[in-house]
C-alpha positions as a Python dict, from the first residue, in 0.01 Angstrom:
ca = {
    (1, 'M'): (0, 0, 0),
    (2, 'Q'): (359, 31, 109),
    (3, 'T'): (315, -269, 344),
    (4, 'V'): (182, -489, 62),
    (5, 'K'): (487, -410, -157),
    (6, 'T'): (719, -489, 130),
    (7, 'I'): (557, -830, 184),
    (8, 'Q'): (579, -907, -190),
    (9, 'F'): (950, -816, -190),
    (10, 'V'): (1020, -1045, 106),
    (11, 'L'): (839, -1337, -57),
    (12, 'I'): (1029, -1293, -384),
    (13, 'A'): (1364, -1279, -200),
    (14, 'F'): (1280, -1591, 3),
    (15, 'S'): (1191, -1778, -315),
    (16, 'L'): (1521, -1686, -478),
    (17, 'F'): (1727, -1803, -178),
    (18, 'T'): (1544, -2134, -130),
    (19, 'A'): (1525, -2236, -495),
    (20, 'P'): (1884, -2387, -514),
    (21, 'T'): (1823, -2587, -197),
    (22, 'L'): (1500, -2730, -335),
    (23, 'V'): (1670, -2823, -663),
    (24, 'Q'): (1956, -2997, -479),
    (25, 'A'): (1713, -3191, -263),
    (26, 'A'): (1521, -3296, -572),
    (27, 'N'): (1842, -3420, -740),
    (28, 'E'): (1948, -3616, -431),
    (29, 'S'): (1602, -3771, -417),
    (30, 'A'): (1627, -3867, -784),
    (31, 'D'): (1973, -4029, -729),
    (32, 'Y'): (1858, -4237, -432),
    (33, 'Q'): (1856, -4611, -495),
    (34, 'E'): (1681, -4850, -265),
    (35, 'V'): (1914, -5109, -99),
    (36, 'S'): (1782, -5449, 2),
    (37, 'Y'): (1837, -5598, 347),
    (38, 'D'): (2072, -5867, 212),
    (39, 'D'): (2280, -5608, 23),
    (40, 'L'): (2310, -5402, 340),
    (41, 'L'): (2427, -5705, 540),
    (42, 'N'): (2686, -5795, 274),
    (43, 'E'): (2821, -5441, 270),
    (44, 'L'): (2851, -5432, 650),
    (45, 'S'): (3020, -5776, 648),
    (46, 'A'): (3275, -5662, 386),
    (47, 'K'): (3356, -5349, 588),
    (48, 'K'): (3400, -5558, 904),
    (49, 'K'): (3632, -5801, 721),
    (50, 'N'): (3849, -5516, 589),
    (51, 'L'): (3871, -5364, 935),
    (52, 'T'): (3974, -5699, 1086),
    (53, 'Q'): (4246, -5748, 823),
    (54, 'K'): (4386, -5401, 889),
    (55, 'Q'): (4397, -5466, 1263),
    (56, 'S'): (4573, -5805, 1230),
    (57, 'S'): (4943, -5808, 1314),
    (58, 'S'): (5216, -5933, 1082),
    (59, 'F'): (5318, -6168, 1363),
    (60, 'D'): (4996, -6365, 1300),
    (61, 'E'): (5156, -6514, 987),
    (62, 'V'): (5481, -6614, 1160),
    (63, 'R'): (5532, -6990, 1201),
    (64, 'L'): (5772, -7167, 1435),
    (65, 'H'): (5971, -7472, 1324),
    (66, 'A'): (6126, -7746, 1535),
    (67, 'G'): (6317, -8050, 1419),
    (68, 'I'): (6533, -8347, 1502),
    (69, 'G'): (6785, -8526, 1282),
    (70, 'Y'): (7066, -8775, 1242),
    (71, 'V'): (7393, -8631, 1114),
    (72, 'N'): (7730, -8757, 986),
    (73, 'S'): (8032, -8525, 996),
    (74, 'F'): (8373, -8546, 830),
    (75, 'T'): (8629, -8318, 996),
    (76, 'N'): (8968, -8203, 872),
    (77, 'I'): (9218, -8173, 1161),
    (78, 'A'): (9567, -8020, 1144),
    (79, 'A'): (9784, -8087, 1450),
    (80, 'E'): (10151, -8153, 1522),
    (81, 'K'): (10236, -8087, 1157),
    (82, 'Q'): (9994, -8357, 1051),
    (83, 'N'): (9672, -8326, 853),
    (84, 'F'): (9405, -8596, 869),
    (85, 'N'): (9029, -8649, 844),
    (86, 'R'): (8800, -8804, 1101),
    (87, 'H'): (8435, -8913, 1092),
    (88, 'A'): (8169, -8884, 1363),
    (89, 'N'): (7792, -8925, 1380),
    (90, 'G'): (7536, -8781, 1619),
    (91, 'I'): (7201, -8610, 1657),
    (92, 'Q'): (7084, -8258, 1588),
    (93, 'L'): (6807, -8040, 1728),
    (94, 'S'): (6680, -7734, 1544),
    (95, 'L'): (6449, -7443, 1616),
    (96, 'G'): (6353, -7169, 1372),
    (97, 'M'): (6090, -6920, 1266),
    (98, 'D'): (5960, -6750, 953),
    (99, 'L'): (6084, -6398, 886),
    (100, 'F'): (5742, -6247, 799),
    (101, 'S'): (5735, -6467, 487),
    (102, 'P'): (5683, -6839, 416),
    (103, 'N'): (6005, -6834, 210),
    (104, 'W'): (6255, -6667, 444),
    (105, 'Y'): (6348, -6807, 784),
    (106, 'S'): (6604, -6803, 1063),
    (107, 'E'): (6724, -7117, 1237),
    (108, 'G'): (6939, -7232, 1524),
    (109, 'V'): (7084, -7585, 1512),
    (110, 'F'): (7261, -7777, 1788),
    (111, 'R'): (7458, -8096, 1711),
    (112, 'N'): (7610, -8339, 1955),
    (113, 'Y'): (7838, -8613, 1823),
    (114, 'G'): (7928, -8760, 2162),
    (115, 'L'): (8250, -8953, 2202),
    (116, 'T'): (8415, -9129, 1907),
    (117, 'S'): (8713, -9355, 1973),
    (118, 'S'): (8938, -9568, 1757),
    (119, 'G'): (9250, -9733, 1896),
    (120, 'S'): (9429, -9471, 2106),
    (121, 'E'): (9229, -9184, 1951),
    (122, 'E'): (8938, -9013, 2118),
    (123, 'M'): (8726, -8732, 1974),
    (124, 'T'): (8428, -8537, 2108),
    (125, 'L'): (8251, -8277, 1897),
    (126, 'R'): (7963, -8035, 1945),
    (127, 'E'): (7834, -7760, 1714),
    (128, 'F'): (7595, -7469, 1725),
    (129, 'D'): (7477, -7298, 1404),
    (130, 'L'): (7282, -6976, 1358),
    (131, 'K'): (7162, -6935, 998),
    (132, 'L'): (6939, -6735, 767),
    (133, 'G'): (6772, -6932, 490),
    (134, 'Y'): (6545, -6929, 187),
    (135, 'T'): (6305, -7207, 87),
    (136, 'N'): (6066, -7253, -203),
    (137, 'K'): (5855, -7526, -362),
    (138, 'L'): (5976, -7733, -656),
    (139, 'E'): (5672, -7943, -748),
    (140, 'S'): (5413, -8156, -573),
    (141, 'I'): (5527, -8205, -211),
    (142, 'W'): (5895, -8122, -271),
    (143, 'A'): (6079, -7805, -171),
    (144, 'Y'): (6441, -7695, -151),
    (145, 'S'): (6629, -7474, 95),
    (146, 'I'): (6950, -7271, 97),
    (147, 'S'): (7095, -7120, 414),
    (148, 'S'): (7411, -6958, 544),
    (149, 'G'): (7543, -6822, 870),
    (150, 'L'): (7790, -6875, 1152),
    (151, 'S'): (7886, -7195, 1330),
    (152, 'N'): (8071, -7249, 1656),
    (153, 'R'): (8241, -7588, 1696),
    (154, 'F'): (8379, -7742, 2016),
    (155, 'L'): (8636, -8009, 1929),
    (156, 'K'): (8845, -8226, 2156),
    (157, 'F'): (9083, -8472, 1995),
    (158, 'S'): (9361, -8671, 2159),
    (159, 'D'): (9607, -8942, 2057),
    (160, 'P'): (9881, -9008, 2315),
    (161, 'T'): (10080, -9227, 2076),
    (162, 'R'): (10135, -8927, 1846),
    (163, 'N'): (10147, -8666, 2122),
    (164, 'I'): (9831, -8493, 1989),
    (165, 'N'): (9600, -8310, 2225),
    (166, 'V'): (9350, -8068, 2071),
    (167, 'D'): (9090, -7867, 2265),
    (168, 'D'): (8961, -7593, 2034),
    (169, 'T'): (8657, -7370, 2005),
    (170, 'T'): (8631, -7268, 1641),
    (171, 'P'): (8407, -7004, 1482),
    (172, 'S'): (8327, -7100, 1124),
    (173, 'L'): (8126, -6996, 822),
    (174, 'V'): (7857, -7246, 724),
    (175, 'V'): (7662, -7296, 401),
    (176, 'S'): (7380, -7551, 373),
    (177, 'T'): (7137, -7677, 112),
    (178, 'G'): (6875, -7949, 119),
    (179, 'F'): (6548, -8098, -4),
    (180, 'M'): (6231, -8158, 195),
    (181, 'A'): (5908, -8352, 133),
    (182, 'Q'): (5592, -8210, 294),
    (183, 'V'): (5430, -8536, 404),
    (184, 'H'): (5171, -8356, 621),
    (185, 'K'): (5051, -7999, 669),
    (186, 'N'): (5279, -7962, 973),
    (187, 'L'): (5538, -8234, 906),
    (188, 'S'): (5825, -8265, 657),
    (189, 'L'): (6110, -8510, 594),
    (190, 'G'): (6432, -8438, 412),
    (191, 'A'): (6808, -8433, 383),
    (192, 'E'): (7062, -8151, 408),
    (193, 'V'): (7433, -8111, 337),
    (194, 'S'): (7652, -7846, 502),
    (195, 'A'): (8008, -7724, 459),
    (196, 'R'): (8210, -7525, 713),
    (197, 'T'): (8540, -7343, 707),
    (198, 'A'): (8719, -7187, 1004),
    (199, 'V'): (8744, -6807, 1018),
    (200, 'V'): (9057, -6822, 1239),
    (201, 'N'): (9398, -6974, 1166),
    (202, 'R'): (9509, -7078, 1515),
    (203, 'T'): (9264, -7370, 1537),
    (204, 'A'): (9334, -7735, 1452),
    (205, 'D'): (8972, -7771, 1333),
    (206, 'K'): (9006, -7644, 976),
    (207, 'N'): (8715, -7758, 758),
    (208, 'S'): (8423, -7996, 785),
    (209, 'F'): (8146, -8146, 580),
    (210, 'D'): (7828, -8310, 710),
    (211, 'F'): (7517, -8485, 583),
    (212, 'A'): (7194, -8490, 786),
    (213, 'F'): (6851, -8653, 769),
    (214, 'R'): (6585, -8423, 915),
    (215, 'L'): (6233, -8444, 1055),
    (216, 'N'): (6072, -8099, 1090),
    (217, 'T'): (5744, -7981, 1239),
    (218, 'S'): (5573, -7644, 1192),
    (219, 'L'): (5356, -7475, 1452),
}
């Protein structure tokens, strides 16, 4: 008799402990919703796409820019207690890259004006600019740009009749602005104006202004 009571007690206790588990299993079974094969593939594809985007580097969006142009420069020279302006034209080469944004960029520009002579005067001029810039679209294919930075100019100017002999390397501040037309996905044409002012007083190369036509490519 005692054995029968013991067995009954064990069965009752087992029922009490397993009841919550059975209820939970029943609820989970009731909440289950069948997923089709196509839905499962779409869900896996979405997860894979999100994982790929997270693993992509910010450098993947960086574009490089290269360009060539024709430039005219007007230079203010102060030498031998005289102040005069001279004009030169030449070519420019540029190389830049996006700064993790299609709107912000950095750019290096090299200009070579060669030798310009008039009468007894001779002038050679080269420039190197390093600038940070901002560009944005206006409408249709047109966009504008604004940039600023440092320029280093190498000027040689001589005129024996006036006893002038200038050979200066001049660091300058430069500010530029321009307009570009995106004629192809990777090709743009435009014009840019720049102004420079010397950051040192000892130089004969005081200020300059230039106007350039540019052809740019993006990689």
